Amino acid sequence: MSPAAAERIYRLLLRAYPPDFRAEYEREMVLLFRDQCRESDVRTLGFWTAVICDVARSAPALRMEAWRQNTRTMEVIMKLAAILTVLLGVLGIANAVVEWVAGSKGAIDGAYVLAVVLGVLASALLLGAGVAILLRRQQAARLALFASLVSVVAARLLFPWMSILSQLVGFGLPVGLLITLYWPRRAFPAGAA
Amino acid sequence: MRKRQAGRPPEAYLPLPPATFHILLALADGELHGYAIMKGVAARSEGSVRLGPGTLYGSLKRLLKAGLVEECGERVDPERGDERRRYYRLTPLGLSVVRAEARRLDAMVRAARRKKLLGVRPA
């Protein structure tokens, strides 16, 4: 295989990198590849194994970084999550009111009343967290999510018959949002070489 | 020249990934282009660290963004004498970070020596 053919193959492999990265560094990378071709035998398996390993290691990491740094994508995801949180908060309050009305027809247990109140509180806090995310008040959103989580845990302990859906939403949503809000933005990601 | 990132001490960047440390170490010699960095890293590590173009330029992109390295123009390498190449150099913050990392590694090596894990023939 000639160095020119090797360069053509390498240019194809470069398509694995994000477009912005290619626009910035493709010329430099091809120059460096040409230097490598001059000093190595491009017909050997070892040469191509090293080239493919380099692309396989660096391209996915750069694609992931590009995706994470695309603030527009993250903003849209956070807005959708916030709207979903607000809707689930409203739904949670409505559900608690229905439970209360249904429960009030029979004998009302003190623990049940407290669980319903905690459920309403957790839903209201979720609603508040959604609004805070939409208003870009991250600290307020984190506090509301923590408080909502604590309320759901307390409600679950008082009322073990809580539905699976309520538990999934009550625990899953705040935990997922908290992970997203606390996700570290490191200068050098752990996966970076 | 890039501005030093406000409020971030050099220790906040540690520990550095091995390839990043090797690149900063190579640039401590002065302004270098990509291929010279790659050769410098391979020579210094006695061939144990070999940076491919993707790893090298991926790391350089992160270092530029963090303000540890800066570009210092394009010119022809007199030794290679072909196309114009982009040169990179350390910023003052980059120099502080590579020094901090070297101190951190030195402290670890000294700890290993105290435990007689270094300089002893393996059993």
GROMACS .gro file of N, CA and C in nm, chain B:
model
  369
  194MET      N    1  -0.259   3.638   2.458
  194MET     CA    2  -0.244   3.532   2.559
  194MET      C    3  -0.377   3.509   2.633
  195ARG      N    4  -0.407   3.381   2.659
  195ARG     CA    5  -0.532   3.351   2.728
  195ARG      C    6  -0.526   3.398   2.873
  196LYS      N    7  -0.645   3.437   2.922
  196LYS     CA    8  -0.652   3.481   3.062
  196LYS      C    9  -0.651   3.359   3.153
  197ARG      N   10  -0.587   3.371   3.270
  197ARG     CA   11  -0.586   3.264   3.368
  197ARG      C   12  -0.729   3.245   3.417
  198GLN      N   13  -0.775   3.121   3.425
  198GLN     CA   14  -0.912   3.096   3.465
  198GLN      C   15  -0.931   3.140   3.610
  199ALA      N   16  -1.031   3.231   3.626
  199ALA     CA   17  -1.050   3.299   3.755
  199ALA      C   18  -1.070   3.200   3.868
  200GLY      N   19  -0.992   3.217   3.975
  200GLY     CA   20  -1.015   3.144   4.099
  200GLY      C   21  -0.976   2.997   4.099
  201ARG      N   22  -0.917   2.944   3.992
  201ARG     CA   23  -0.882   2.802   3.993
  201ARG      C   24  -0.733   2.786   4.019
  202PRO      N   25  -0.697   2.735   4.137
  202PRO     CA   26  -0.555   2.713   4.164
  202PRO      C   27  -0.503   2.598   4.079
  203PRO      N   28  -0.371   2.589   4.057
  203PRO     CA   29  -0.316   2.480   3.975
  203PRO      C   30  -0.357   2.342   4.026
  204GLU      N   31  -0.369   2.328   4.159
  204GLU     CA   32  -0.402   2.196   4.217
  204GLU      C   33  -0.543   2.150   4.174
  205ALA      N   34  -0.628   2.244   4.135
  205ALA     CA   35  -0.765   2.208   4.096
  205ALA      C   36  -0.766   2.125   3.967
  206TYR      N   37  -0.657   2.130   3.890
  206TYR     CA   38  -0.652   2.055   3.763
  206TYR      C   39  -0.597   1.914   3.782
  207LEU      N   40  -0.553   1.881   3.903
  207LEU     CA   41  -0.486   1.753   3.928
  207LEU      C   42  -0.585   1.647   3.975
  208PRO      N   43  -0.556   1.520   3.955
  208PRO     CA   44  -0.442   1.466   3.882
  208PRO      C   45  -0.464   1.477   3.730
  209LEU      N   46  -0.355   1.495   3.658
  209LEU     CA   47  -0.365   1.505   3.512
  209LEU      C   48  -0.365   1.366   3.450
  210PRO      N   49  -0.441   1.346   3.342
  210PRO     CA   50  -0.428   1.219   3.269
  210PRO      C   51  -0.283   1.206   3.218
  211PRO      N   52  -0.229   1.081   3.212
  211PRO     CA   53  -0.088   1.064   3.175
  211PRO      C   54  -0.048   1.133   3.044
  212ALA      N   55  -0.133   1.122   2.940
  212ALA     CA   56  -0.098   1.184   2.811
  212ALA      C   57  -0.089   1.335   2.825
  213THR      N   58  -0.178   1.393   2.903
  213THR     CA   59  -0.179   1.539   2.923
  213THR      C   60  -0.050   1.583   2.993
  214PHE      N   61  -0.010   1.507   3.095
  214PHE     CA   62   0.113   1.541   3.168
  214PHE      C   63   0.234   1.533   3.074
  215HIS      N   64   0.238   1.429   2.992
  215HIS     CA   65   0.350   1.414   2.898
  215HIS      C   66   0.354   1.530   2.798
  216ILE      N   67   0.238   1.574   2.751
  216ILE     CA   68   0.233   1.685   2.654
  216ILE      C   69   0.284   1.813   2.721
  217LEU      N   70   0.238   1.839   2.843
  217LEU     CA   71   0.283   1.961   2.914
  217LEU      C   72   0.433   1.954   2.942
  218LEU      N   73   0.479   1.834   2.975
  218LEU     CA   74   0.623   1.815   3.001
  218LEU      C   75   0.704   1.844   2.874
  219ALA      N   76   0.653   1.797   2.759
  219ALA     CA   77   0.722   1.821   2.632
  219ALA      C   78   0.725   1.971   2.602
  220LEU      N   79   0.615   2.040   2.631
  220LEU     CA   80   0.607   2.183   2.600
  220LEU      C   81   0.689   2.268   2.697
  221ALA      N   82   0.732   2.207   2.808
  221ALA     CA   83   0.819   2.281   2.901
  221ALA      C   84   0.953   2.313   2.834
  222ASP      N   85   0.986   2.242   2.725
  222ASP     CA   86   1.110   2.269   2.651
  222ASP      C   87   1.099   2.394   2.565
  223GLY      N   88   0.976   2.438   2.536
  223GLY     CA   89   0.958   2.556   2.450
  223GLY      C   90   0.846   2.533   2.350
  224GLU      N   91   0.843   2.618   2.247
  224GLU     CA   92   0.735   2.608   2.147
  224GLU      C   93   0.757   2.485   2.058
  225LEU      N   94   0.652   2.405   2.042
  225LEU     CA   95   0.663   2.284   1.960
  225LEU      C   96   0.538   2.265   1.874
  226HIS      N   97   0.554   2.198   1.760
  226HIS     CA   98   0.436   2.159   1.681
  226HIS      C   99   0.398   2.016   1.718
  227GLY      N  100   0.284   1.969   1.665
  227GLY     CA  101   0.229   1.840   1.704
  227GLY      C  102   0.326   1.724   1.691
  228TYR      N  103   0.394   1.716   1.579
  228TYR     CA  104   0.483   1.602   1.557
  228TYR      C  105   0.602   1.605   1.653
  229ALA      N  106   0.653   1.726   1.681
  229ALA     CA  107   0.765   1.738   1.775
  229ALA      C  108   0.720   1.698   1.915
  230ILE      N  109   0.596   1.731   1.951
  230ILE     CA  110   0.543   1.690   2.083
  230ILE      C  111   0.538   1.538   2.088
  231MET      N  112   0.483   1.479   1.980
  231MET     CA  113   0.469   1.334   1.975
  231MET      C  114   0.604   1.264   1.988
  232LYS      N  115   0.704   1.314   1.916
  232LYS     CA  116   0.838   1.254   1.921
  232LYS      C  117   0.900   1.272   2.060
  233GLY      N  118   0.880   1.393   2.116
  233GLY     CA  119   0.935   1.423   2.250
  233GLY      C  120   0.877   1.329   2.355
  234VAL      N  121   0.746   1.306   2.348
  234VAL     CA  122   0.680   1.218   2.445
  234VAL      C  123   0.732   1.075   2.430
  235ALA      N  124   0.742   1.027   2.305
  235ALA     CA  125   0.790   0.890   2.281
  235ALA      C  126   0.934   0.874   2.331
  236ALA      N  127   1.017   0.977   2.306
  236ALA     CA  128   1.158   0.967   2.348
  236ALA      C  129   1.169   0.971   2.500
  237ARG      N  130   1.094   1.063   2.564
  237ARG     CA  131   1.106   1.078   2.709
  237ARG      C  132   1.055   0.954   2.782
  238SER      N  133   0.949   0.893   2.728
  238SER     CA  134   0.892   0.775   2.797
  238SER      C  135   0.957   0.645   2.748
  239GLU      N  136   1.064   0.658   2.671
  239GLU     CA  137   1.136   0.542   2.614
  239GLU      C  138   1.040   0.451   2.537
  240GLY      N  139   0.947   0.513   2.466
  240GLY     CA  140   0.856   0.438   2.380
  240GLY      C  141   0.734   0.381   2.448
  241SER      N  142   0.724   0.398   2.582
  241SER     CA  143   0.609   0.337   2.652
  241SER      C  144   0.481   0.418   2.629
  242VAL      N  145   0.492   0.549   2.603
  242VAL     CA  146   0.373   0.631   2.573
  242VAL      C  147   0.384   0.676   2.427
  243ARG      N  148   0.293   0.630   2.345
  243ARG     CA  149   0.290   0.670   2.204
  243ARG      C  150   0.157   0.738   2.177
  244LEU      N  151   0.164   0.866   2.145
  244LEU     CA  152   0.042   0.942   2.119
  244LEU      C  153   0.011   0.938   1.970
  245GLY      N  154  -0.111   0.900   1.938
  245GLY     CA  155  -0.156   0.908   1.799
  245GLY      C  156  -0.210   1.048   1.774
  246PRO      N  157  -0.238   1.082   1.647
  246PRO     CA  158  -0.288   1.217   1.617
  246PRO      C  159  -0.418   1.250   1.692
  247GLY      N  160  -0.510   1.153   1.704
  247GLY     CA  161  -0.638   1.178   1.771
  247GLY      C  162  -0.620   1.209   1.918
  248THR      N  163  -0.538   1.128   1.985
  248THR     CA  164  -0.513   1.149   2.129
  248THR      C  165  -0.441   1.281   2.151
  249LEU      N  166  -0.342   1.309   2.066
  249LEU     CA  167  -0.263   1.431   2.082
  249LEU      C  168  -0.349   1.556   2.063
  250TYR      N  169  -0.420   1.563   1.951
  250TYR     CA  170  -0.497   1.686   1.925
  250TYR      C  171  -0.621   1.696   2.013
  251GLY      N  172  -0.676   1.580   2.057
  251GLY     CA  173  -0.786   1.583   2.154
  251GLY      C  174  -0.739   1.645   2.285
  252SER      N  175  -0.620   1.602   2.330
  252SER     CA  176  -0.564   1.656   2.455
  252SER      C  177  -0.529   1.804   2.438
  253LEU      N  178  -0.470   1.840   2.322
  253LEU     CA  179  -0.434   1.980   2.300
  253LEU      C  180  -0.557   2.070   2.300
  254LYS      N  181  -0.667   2.019   2.242
  254LYS     CA  182  -0.792   2.097   2.240
  254LYS      C  183  -0.838   2.127   2.384
  255ARG      N  184  -0.831   2.023   2.470
  255ARG     CA  185  -0.873   2.041   2.610
  255ARG      C  186  -0.779   2.137   2.682
  256LEU      N  187  -0.650   2.124   2.654
  256LEU     CA  188  -0.552   2.210   2.719
  256LEU      C  189  -0.568   2.356   2.677
  257LEU      N  190  -0.600   2.376   2.549
  257LEU     CA  191  -0.624   2.513   2.500
  257LEU      C  192  -0.747   2.571   2.568
  258LYS      N  193  -0.851   2.489   2.580
  258LYS     CA  194  -0.976   2.536   2.640
  258LYS      C  195  -0.955   2.569   2.788
  259ALA      N  196  -0.873   2.489   2.856
  259ALA     CA  197  -0.848   2.513   2.999
  259ALA      C  198  -0.749   2.627   3.020
  260GLY      N  199  -0.687   2.674   2.913
  260GLY     CA  200  -0.593   2.786   2.924
  260GLY      C  201  -0.455   2.744   2.973
  261LEU      N  202  -0.421   2.616   2.961
  261LEU     CA  203  -0.288   2.569   3.004
  261LEU      C  204  -0.187   2.577   2.891
  262VAL      N  205  -0.238   2.581   2.769
  262VAL     CA  206  -0.153   2.586   2.650
  262VAL      C  207  -0.210   2.692   2.558
  263GLU      N  208  -0.124   2.755   2.478
  263GLU     CA  209  -0.175   2.851   2.380
  263GLU      C  210  -0.105   2.830   2.245
  264GLU      N  211  -0.173   2.869   2.141
  264GLU     CA  212  -0.113   2.860   2.007
  264GLU      C  213  -0.022   2.979   1.988
  265CYS      N  214   0.087   2.958   1.917
  265CYS     CA  215   0.177   3.072   1.893
  265CYS      C  216   0.213   3.079   1.744
  266GLY      N  217   0.112   3.065   1.662
  266GLY     CA  218   0.129   3.087   1.518
  266GLY      C  219   0.167   2.963   1.440
  267GLU      N  220   0.173   2.982   1.308
  267GLU     CA  221   0.209   2.873   1.217
  267GLU      C  222   0.339   2.911   1.146
  268ARG      N  223   0.426   2.814   1.131
  268ARG     CA  224   0.548   2.837   1.053
  268ARG      C  225   0.604   2.704   1.005
  269VAL      N  226   0.697   2.712   0.914
  269VAL     CA  227   0.760   2.590   0.861
  269VAL      C  228   0.868   2.546   0.959
  270ASP      N  229   0.870   2.416   0.986
  270ASP     CA  230   0.976   2.360   1.071
  270ASP      C  231   1.103   2.353   0.987
  271PRO      N  232   1.212   2.425   1.027
  271PRO     CA  233   1.333   2.424   0.945
  271PRO      C  234   1.391   2.283   0.927
  272GLU      N  235   1.368   2.194   1.027
  272GLU     CA  236   1.423   2.057   1.017
  272GLU      C  237   1.344   1.972   0.918
  273ARG      N  238   1.214   1.994   0.910
  273ARG     CA  239   1.131   1.912   0.821
  273ARG      C  240   1.109   1.982   0.687
  274GLY      N  241   1.100   2.117   0.693
  274GLY     CA  242   1.097   2.197   0.573
  274GLY      C  243   0.987   2.165   0.474
  275ASP      N  244   0.868   2.131   0.522
  275ASP     CA  245   0.760   2.109   0.426
  275ASP      C  246   0.650   2.213   0.448
  276GLU      N  247   0.534   2.167   0.496
  276GLU     CA  248   0.422   2.260   0.512
  276GLU      C  249   0.431   2.337   0.643
  277ARG      N  250   0.351   2.444   0.649
  277ARG     CA  251   0.345   2.523   0.772
  277ARG      C  252   0.276   2.441   0.880
  278ARG      N  253   0.328   2.450   1.003
  278ARG     CA  254   0.272   2.374   1.115
  278ARG      C  255   0.233   2.469   1.228
  279ARG      N  256   0.130   2.429   1.301
  279ARG     CA  257   0.082   2.510   1.413
  279ARG      C  258   0.169   2.481   1.535
  280TYR      N  259   0.219   2.585   1.599
  280TYR     CA  260   0.303   2.568   1.718
  280TYR      C  261   0.224   2.598   1.846
  281TYR      N  262   0.263   2.529   1.952
  281TYR     CA  263   0.196   2.545   2.083
  281TYR      C  264   0.301   2.573   2.189
  282ARG      N  265   0.259   2.646   2.294
  282ARG     CA  266   0.349   2.667   2.408
  282ARG      C  267   0.268   2.670   2.538
  283LEU      N  268   0.338   2.654   2.650
  283LEU     CA  269   0.273   2.657   2.782
  283LEU      C  270   0.235   2.800   2.817
  284THR      N  271   0.122   2.816   2.887
  284THR     CA  272   0.089   2.946   2.946
  284THR      C  273   0.149   2.947   3.088
  285PRO      N  274   0.154   3.062   3.156
  285PRO     CA  275   0.202   3.060   3.296
  285PRO      C  276   0.119   2.964   3.383
  286LEU      N  277  -0.014   2.957   3.358
  286LEU     CA  278  -0.098   2.863   3.434
  286LEU      C  279  -0.058   2.719   3.402
  287GLY      N  280  -0.032   2.691   3.275
  287GLY     CA  281   0.010   2.557   3.235
  287GLY      C  282   0.138   2.516   3.304
  288LEU      N  283   0.232   2.612   3.313
  288LEU     CA  284   0.360   2.584   3.380
  288LEU      C  285   0.337   2.553   3.528
  289SER      N  286   0.247   2.632   3.593
  289SER     CA  287   0.217   2.607   3.735
  289SER      C  288   0.153   2.470   3.753
  290VAL      N  289   0.064   2.433   3.659
  290VAL     CA  290  -0.006   2.305   3.672
  290VAL      C  291   0.091   2.188   3.654
  291VAL      N  292   0.181   2.198   3.555
  291VAL     CA  293   0.275   2.086   3.533
  291VAL      C  294   0.373   2.076   3.650
  292ARG      N  295   0.409   2.191   3.709
  292ARG     CA  296   0.495   2.187   3.828
  292ARG      C  297   0.422   2.120   3.944
  293ALA      N  298   0.294   2.158   3.964
  293ALA     CA  299   0.215   2.101   4.074
  293ALA      C  300   0.201   1.950   4.056
  294GLU      N  301   0.178   1.906   3.932
  294GLU     CA  302   0.164   1.762   3.906
  294GLU      C  303   0.297   1.690   3.930
  295ALA      N  304   0.408   1.754   3.889
  295ALA     CA  305   0.539   1.693   3.912
  295ALA      C  306   0.566   1.679   4.062
  296ARG      N  307   0.528   1.782   4.139
  296ARG     CA  308   0.546   1.775   4.285
  296ARG      C  309   0.460   1.663   4.344
  297ARG      N  310   0.336   1.651   4.294
  297ARG     CA  311   0.245   1.547   4.344
  297ARG      C  312   0.304   1.408   4.317
  298LEU      N  313   0.354   1.389   4.195
  298LEU     CA  314   0.412   1.259   4.160
  298LEU      C  315   0.540   1.232   4.239
  299ASP      N  316   0.618   1.340   4.261
  299ASP     CA  317   0.742   1.326   4.337
  299ASP      C  318   0.711   1.281   4.480
  300ALA      N  319   0.605   1.341   4.539
  300ALA     CA  320   0.568   1.304   4.676
  300ALA      C  321   0.527   1.156   4.681
  301MET      N  322   0.458   1.111   4.577
  301MET     CA  323   0.415   0.970   4.573
  301MET      C  324   0.535   0.877   4.560
  302VAL      N  325   0.631   0.918   4.476
  302VAL     CA  326   0.751   0.834   4.458
  302VAL      C  327   0.830   0.828   4.588
  303ARG      N  328   0.839   0.945   4.658
  303ARG     CA  329   0.912   0.946   4.786
  303ARG      C  330   0.844   0.854   4.888
  304ALA      N  331   0.710   0.856   4.888
  304ALA     CA  332   0.634   0.768   4.979
  304ALA      C  333   0.663   0.621   4.946
  305ALA      N  334   0.669   0.590   4.816
  305ALA     CA  335   0.696   0.452   4.774
  305ALA      C  336   0.838   0.411   4.815
  306ARG      N  337   0.932   0.508   4.808
  306ARG     CA  338   1.071   0.480   4.848
  306ARG      C  339   1.079   0.450   4.998
  307ARG      N  340   1.005   0.534   5.075
  307ARG     CA  341   1.006   0.514   5.221
  307ARG      C  342   0.954   0.374   5.257
  308LYS      N  343   0.861   0.324   5.178
  308LYS     CA  344   0.806   0.190   5.203
  308LYS      C  345   0.890   0.082   5.136
  309LYS      N  346   1.005   0.125   5.083
  309LYS     CA  347   1.100   0.034   5.017
  309LYS      C  348   1.035  -0.042   4.900
  310LEU      N  349   0.947   0.028   4.830
  310LEU     CA  350   0.886  -0.032   4.712
  310LEU      C  351   0.966   0.000   4.586
  311LEU      N  352   1.058   0.095   4.598
  311LEU     CA  353   1.141   0.133   4.485
  311LEU      C  354   1.287   0.108   4.518
  312GLY      N  355   1.366   0.079   4.416
  312GLY     CA  356   1.508   0.058   4.436
  312GLY      C  357   1.540  -0.075   4.501
  313VAL      N  358   1.438  -0.162   4.507
  313VAL     CA  359   1.460  -0.296   4.563
  313VAL      C  360   1.439  -0.397   4.452
  314ARG      N  361   1.528  -0.493   4.443
  314ARG     CA  362   1.517  -0.593   4.337
  314ARG      C  363   1.394  -0.680   4.363
  315PRO      N  364   1.306  -0.700   4.260
  315PRO     CA  365   1.187  -0.784   4.285
  315PRO      C  366   1.224  -0.927   4.321
  316ALA      N  367   1.142  -0.986   4.410
  316ALA     CA  368   1.171  -1.122   4.457
  316ALA      C  369   1.149  -1.224   4.347
   0.00000   0.00000   0.00000
